[in-house]
Coordinates of C-alpha atoms in Angstrom, one line a residue:
X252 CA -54.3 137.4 -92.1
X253 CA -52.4 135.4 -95.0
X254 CA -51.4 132.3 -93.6
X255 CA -47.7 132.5 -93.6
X256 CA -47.5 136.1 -92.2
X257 CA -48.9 133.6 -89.2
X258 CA -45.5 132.5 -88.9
X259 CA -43.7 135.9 -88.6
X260 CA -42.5 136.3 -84.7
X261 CA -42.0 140.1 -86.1
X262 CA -42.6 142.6 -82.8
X263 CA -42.6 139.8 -80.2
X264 CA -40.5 139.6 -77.4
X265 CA -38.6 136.1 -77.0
X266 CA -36.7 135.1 -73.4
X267 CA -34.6 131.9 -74.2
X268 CA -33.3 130.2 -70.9
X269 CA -29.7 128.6 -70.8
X270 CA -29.2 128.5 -74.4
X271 CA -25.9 127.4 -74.0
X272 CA -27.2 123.9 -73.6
X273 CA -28.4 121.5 -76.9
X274 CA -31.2 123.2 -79.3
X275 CA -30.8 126.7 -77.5
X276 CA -28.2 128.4 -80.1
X277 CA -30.7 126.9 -83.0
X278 CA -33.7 128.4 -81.4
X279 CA -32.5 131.3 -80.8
X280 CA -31.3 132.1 -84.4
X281 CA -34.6 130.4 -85.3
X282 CA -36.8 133.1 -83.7
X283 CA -34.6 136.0 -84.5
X284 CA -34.7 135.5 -88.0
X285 CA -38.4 135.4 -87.7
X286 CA -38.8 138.9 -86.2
X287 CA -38.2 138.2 -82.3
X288 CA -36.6 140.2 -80.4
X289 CA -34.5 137.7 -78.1
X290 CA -33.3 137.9 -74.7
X291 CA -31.1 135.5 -73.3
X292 CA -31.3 134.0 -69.2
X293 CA -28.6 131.9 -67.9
X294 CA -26.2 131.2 -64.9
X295 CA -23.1 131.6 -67.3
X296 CA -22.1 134.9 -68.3
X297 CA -19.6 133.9 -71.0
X298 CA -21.9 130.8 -72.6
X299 CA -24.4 133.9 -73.0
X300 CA -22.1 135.9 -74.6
X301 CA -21.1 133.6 -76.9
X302 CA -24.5 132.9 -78.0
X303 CA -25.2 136.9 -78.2
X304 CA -21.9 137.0 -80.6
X305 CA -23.4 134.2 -82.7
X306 CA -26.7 136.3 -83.2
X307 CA -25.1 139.7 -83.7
X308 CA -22.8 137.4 -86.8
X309 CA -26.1 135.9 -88.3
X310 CA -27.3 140.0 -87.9
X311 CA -29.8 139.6 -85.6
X312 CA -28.0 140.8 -81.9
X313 CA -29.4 139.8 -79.0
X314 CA -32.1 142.6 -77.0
X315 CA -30.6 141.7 -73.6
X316 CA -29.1 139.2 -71.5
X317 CA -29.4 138.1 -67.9
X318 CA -28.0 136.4 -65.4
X319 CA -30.3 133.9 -64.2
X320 CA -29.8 130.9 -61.7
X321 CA -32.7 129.0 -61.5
X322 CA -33.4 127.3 -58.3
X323 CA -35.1 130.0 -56.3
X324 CA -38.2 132.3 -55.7
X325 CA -35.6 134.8 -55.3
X326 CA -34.0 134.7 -58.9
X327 CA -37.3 134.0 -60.7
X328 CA -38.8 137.1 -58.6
X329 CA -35.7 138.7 -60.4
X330 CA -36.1 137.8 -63.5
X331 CA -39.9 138.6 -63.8
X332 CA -38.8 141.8 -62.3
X333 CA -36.5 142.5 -65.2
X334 CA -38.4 141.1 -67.7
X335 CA -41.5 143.9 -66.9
X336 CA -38.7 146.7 -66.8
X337 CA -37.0 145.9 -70.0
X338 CA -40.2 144.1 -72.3
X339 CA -43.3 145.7 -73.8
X340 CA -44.7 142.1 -73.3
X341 CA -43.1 138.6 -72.8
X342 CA -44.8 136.7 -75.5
X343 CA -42.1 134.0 -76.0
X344 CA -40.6 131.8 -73.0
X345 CA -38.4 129.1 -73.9
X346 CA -37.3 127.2 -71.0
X347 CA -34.0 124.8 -72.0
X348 CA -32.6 124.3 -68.9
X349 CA -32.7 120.7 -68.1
X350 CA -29.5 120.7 -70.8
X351 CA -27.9 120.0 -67.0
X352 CA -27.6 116.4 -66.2
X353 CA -25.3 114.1 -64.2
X354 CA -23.2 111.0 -65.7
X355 CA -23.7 107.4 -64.5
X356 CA -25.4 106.6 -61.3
X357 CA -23.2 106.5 -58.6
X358 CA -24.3 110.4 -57.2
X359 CA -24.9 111.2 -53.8
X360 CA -28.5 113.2 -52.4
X361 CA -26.7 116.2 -52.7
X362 CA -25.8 115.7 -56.3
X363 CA -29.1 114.8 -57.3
X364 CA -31.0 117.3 -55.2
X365 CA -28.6 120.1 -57.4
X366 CA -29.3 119.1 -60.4
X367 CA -33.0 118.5 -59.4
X368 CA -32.9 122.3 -57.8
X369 CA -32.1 123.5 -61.2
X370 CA -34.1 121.2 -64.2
X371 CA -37.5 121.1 -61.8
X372 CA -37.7 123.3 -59.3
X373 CA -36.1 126.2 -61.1
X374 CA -38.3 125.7 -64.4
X375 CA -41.4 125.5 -62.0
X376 CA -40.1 128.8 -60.8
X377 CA -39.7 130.3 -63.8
X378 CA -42.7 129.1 -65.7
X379 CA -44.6 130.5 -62.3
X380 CA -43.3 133.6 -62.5
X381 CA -43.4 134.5 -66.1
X382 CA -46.3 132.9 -66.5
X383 CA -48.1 135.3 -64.4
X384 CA -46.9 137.8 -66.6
X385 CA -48.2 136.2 -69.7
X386 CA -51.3 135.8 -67.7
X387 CA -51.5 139.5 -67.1
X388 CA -51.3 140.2 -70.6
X389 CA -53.4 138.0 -71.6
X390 CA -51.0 136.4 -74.2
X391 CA -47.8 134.3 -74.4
X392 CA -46.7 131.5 -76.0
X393 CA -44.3 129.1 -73.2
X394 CA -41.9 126.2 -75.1
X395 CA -40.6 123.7 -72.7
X396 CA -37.6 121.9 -74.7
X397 CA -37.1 118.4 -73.9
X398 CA -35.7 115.2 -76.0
X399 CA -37.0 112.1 -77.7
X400 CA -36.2 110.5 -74.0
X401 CA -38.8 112.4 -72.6
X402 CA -40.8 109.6 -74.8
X403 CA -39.2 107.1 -74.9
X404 CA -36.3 104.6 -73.1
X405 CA -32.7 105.1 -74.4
X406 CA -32.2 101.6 -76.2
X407 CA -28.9 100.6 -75.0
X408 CA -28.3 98.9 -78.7
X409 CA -27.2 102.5 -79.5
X410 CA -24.2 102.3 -77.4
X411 CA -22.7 99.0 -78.5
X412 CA -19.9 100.7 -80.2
X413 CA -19.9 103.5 -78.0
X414 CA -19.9 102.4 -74.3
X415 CA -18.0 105.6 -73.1
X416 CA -20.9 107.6 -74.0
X417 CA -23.5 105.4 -72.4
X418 CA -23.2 107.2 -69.1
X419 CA -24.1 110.2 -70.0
X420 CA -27.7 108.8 -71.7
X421 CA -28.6 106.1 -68.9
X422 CA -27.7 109.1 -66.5
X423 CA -29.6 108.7 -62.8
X424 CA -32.1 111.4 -63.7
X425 CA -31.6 112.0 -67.0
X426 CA -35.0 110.4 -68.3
X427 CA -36.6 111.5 -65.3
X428 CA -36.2 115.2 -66.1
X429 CA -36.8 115.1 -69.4
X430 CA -40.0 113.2 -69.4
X431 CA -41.7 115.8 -66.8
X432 CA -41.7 118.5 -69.3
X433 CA -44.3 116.3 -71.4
X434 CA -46.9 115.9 -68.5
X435 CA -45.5 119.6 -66.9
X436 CA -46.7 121.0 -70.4
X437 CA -50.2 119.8 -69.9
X438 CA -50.6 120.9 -66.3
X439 CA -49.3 124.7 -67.3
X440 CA -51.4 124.6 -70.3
X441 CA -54.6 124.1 -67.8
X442 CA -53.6 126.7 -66.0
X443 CA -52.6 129.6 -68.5
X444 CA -55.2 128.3 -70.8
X445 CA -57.7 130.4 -69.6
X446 CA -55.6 133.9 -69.6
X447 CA -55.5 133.2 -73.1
X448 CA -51.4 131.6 -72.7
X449 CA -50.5 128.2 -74.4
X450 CA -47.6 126.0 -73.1
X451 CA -46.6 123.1 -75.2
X452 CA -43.5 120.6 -75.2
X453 CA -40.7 119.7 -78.5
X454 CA -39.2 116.7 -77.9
X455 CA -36.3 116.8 -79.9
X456 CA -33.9 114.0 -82.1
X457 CA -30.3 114.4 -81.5
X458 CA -28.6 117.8 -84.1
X459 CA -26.5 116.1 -86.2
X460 CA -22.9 116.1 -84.8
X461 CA -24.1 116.7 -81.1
X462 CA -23.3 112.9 -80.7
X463 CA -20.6 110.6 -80.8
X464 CA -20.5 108.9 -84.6
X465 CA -21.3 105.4 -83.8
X466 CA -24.7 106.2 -82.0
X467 CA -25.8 108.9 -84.7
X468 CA -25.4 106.2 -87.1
X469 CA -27.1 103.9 -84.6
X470 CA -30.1 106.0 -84.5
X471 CA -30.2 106.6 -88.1
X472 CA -31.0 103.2 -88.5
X473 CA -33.7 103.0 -85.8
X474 CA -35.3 105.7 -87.4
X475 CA -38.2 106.6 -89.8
X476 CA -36.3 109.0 -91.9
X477 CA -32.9 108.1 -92.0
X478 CA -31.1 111.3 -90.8
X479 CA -30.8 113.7 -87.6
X480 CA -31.8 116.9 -87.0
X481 CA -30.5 120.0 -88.6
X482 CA -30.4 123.3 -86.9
X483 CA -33.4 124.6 -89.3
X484 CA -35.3 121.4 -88.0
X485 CA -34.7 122.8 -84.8
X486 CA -35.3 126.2 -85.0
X487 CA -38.6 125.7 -87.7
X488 CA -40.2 123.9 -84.5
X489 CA -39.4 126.5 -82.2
X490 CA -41.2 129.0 -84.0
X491 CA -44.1 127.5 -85.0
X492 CA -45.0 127.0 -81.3
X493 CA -43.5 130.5 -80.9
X494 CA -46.2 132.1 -83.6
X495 CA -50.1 132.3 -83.8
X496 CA -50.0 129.5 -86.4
X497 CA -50.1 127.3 -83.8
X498 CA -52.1 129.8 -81.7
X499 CA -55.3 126.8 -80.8
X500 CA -52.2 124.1 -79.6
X501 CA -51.9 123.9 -76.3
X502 CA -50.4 120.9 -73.9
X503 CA -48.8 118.6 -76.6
X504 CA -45.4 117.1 -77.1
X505 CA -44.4 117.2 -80.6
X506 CA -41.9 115.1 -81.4
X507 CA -38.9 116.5 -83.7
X508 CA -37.1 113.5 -84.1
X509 CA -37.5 111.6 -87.5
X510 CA -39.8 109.4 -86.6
X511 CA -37.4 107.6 -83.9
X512 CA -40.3 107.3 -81.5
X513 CA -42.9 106.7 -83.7
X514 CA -42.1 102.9 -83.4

């Protein structure tokens, strides 16, 4: 096979969870454009619609949509069930919900244990469920999306002229969720590995103008290269963990971020 038709995601089936959060819209376009057929999974009907309308613009329309709470065996039993009607295969899951996060500290056990439901047990869930379809097939490529805090600390020098922001970033959980997806990546990868499935982790720089202007410029200068990501950073990622080019990478974090954690 010539090298870059390693690359092409042409006749693969793609389901993107919650794309409505950060990276999901890039990714999505990202993989369509390279052949996937996309599907789109989420608790919110309209954020999925607006995503399929962006797809259908760009002239690559979404293959389906679903609504998907995750949380529960129940809706990931649901999903897989869909998934096998609707798919020739499932060779693409991207899982990006843990886009969900509280602000500040001060959250009750309720609070967290929602949130918690959602970003950890409900990716579990998924990745258990779909996995075993993968498994079945013997194929399948699984993308957990995560952030450059899933490697390191939010430095709180990047909120000096920002303070209103800080809350969201040094959230109660926020590193928390986001760092599980690098060590959740490796344990999956053990278990797929041997059906033949990969799972591996993108651990992504802020998109440029996803952030408040003082800490994008704040992070600029912390970084190796001096700029954020652009949506083709973003999606260019995506699918080379989506495609066989990276078909013997399994269990890693690649960072997508500039350099910033390189430090």
């Amino acid at each position: 096979m010539n090298i870059l038709e390693q690359f092409s995601l042409k006749g693969k089936n793609a389901l993107i969870t919650c794309p409505e959060y950060l990276y999901g819209r890039e990714i999505a376009l990202g993989l369509s454009s390279a052949g996937a057929a996309v599907y789109l999974a989420g608790p919110d009907e309209a954020a999925l619609e607006e995503i399929s309308k962006v797809l259908e613009e760009a002239g690559v329309p979404a293959a389906g949509r679903y609504a998907y709470v995750p949380g529960t065996e129940e809706a990931s039993v649901a999903l897989a069930e869909a998934v096998k009607r609707d798919m020739s295969s499932l060779d693409i899951l991207v899982e990006n919900s843990t886009g969900m996060r509280l602000k500040g500290w001060s959250h009750s056990y309720e609070e967290i244990y929602k949130i918690l439901e959602f970003t950890q047990l409900g990716v579990m869930m998924t990745v258990q469920k779909l996995g075993e379809i993968m498994a079945s097939q013997a194929h399948g490529s699984v993308l957990l999306i995560s952030d450059y805090a899933a490697l390191a600390g939010c430095d709180p020098q990047n909120y000096v002229s920002c303070q209103d922001y800080a809350s969201e970033d040094f959230s109660l959980e926020y590193g928390y969720v986001k760092g599980s997806f690098v060590n959740y990546a490796r344990q999956a990868a053990g278990y797929l590995g041997s059906a033949g499935c990969r799972c591996n982790c993108i651990a992504y720089g802020p998109l440029a103008g996803s952030k408040p202007e003082a800490f994008e410029e704040a992070f600029i200068r912390h970084s190796h290269l001096k700029r954020l990501a652009s949506p083709e950073d973003v999606a260019a990622a995506a699918v080379f963990f989506a495609s066989d080019a990276s078909r013997f990478i399994t269990g890693t974090t690649l960072a997508v971020d500039g350099g910033y954690t390189a430090k």
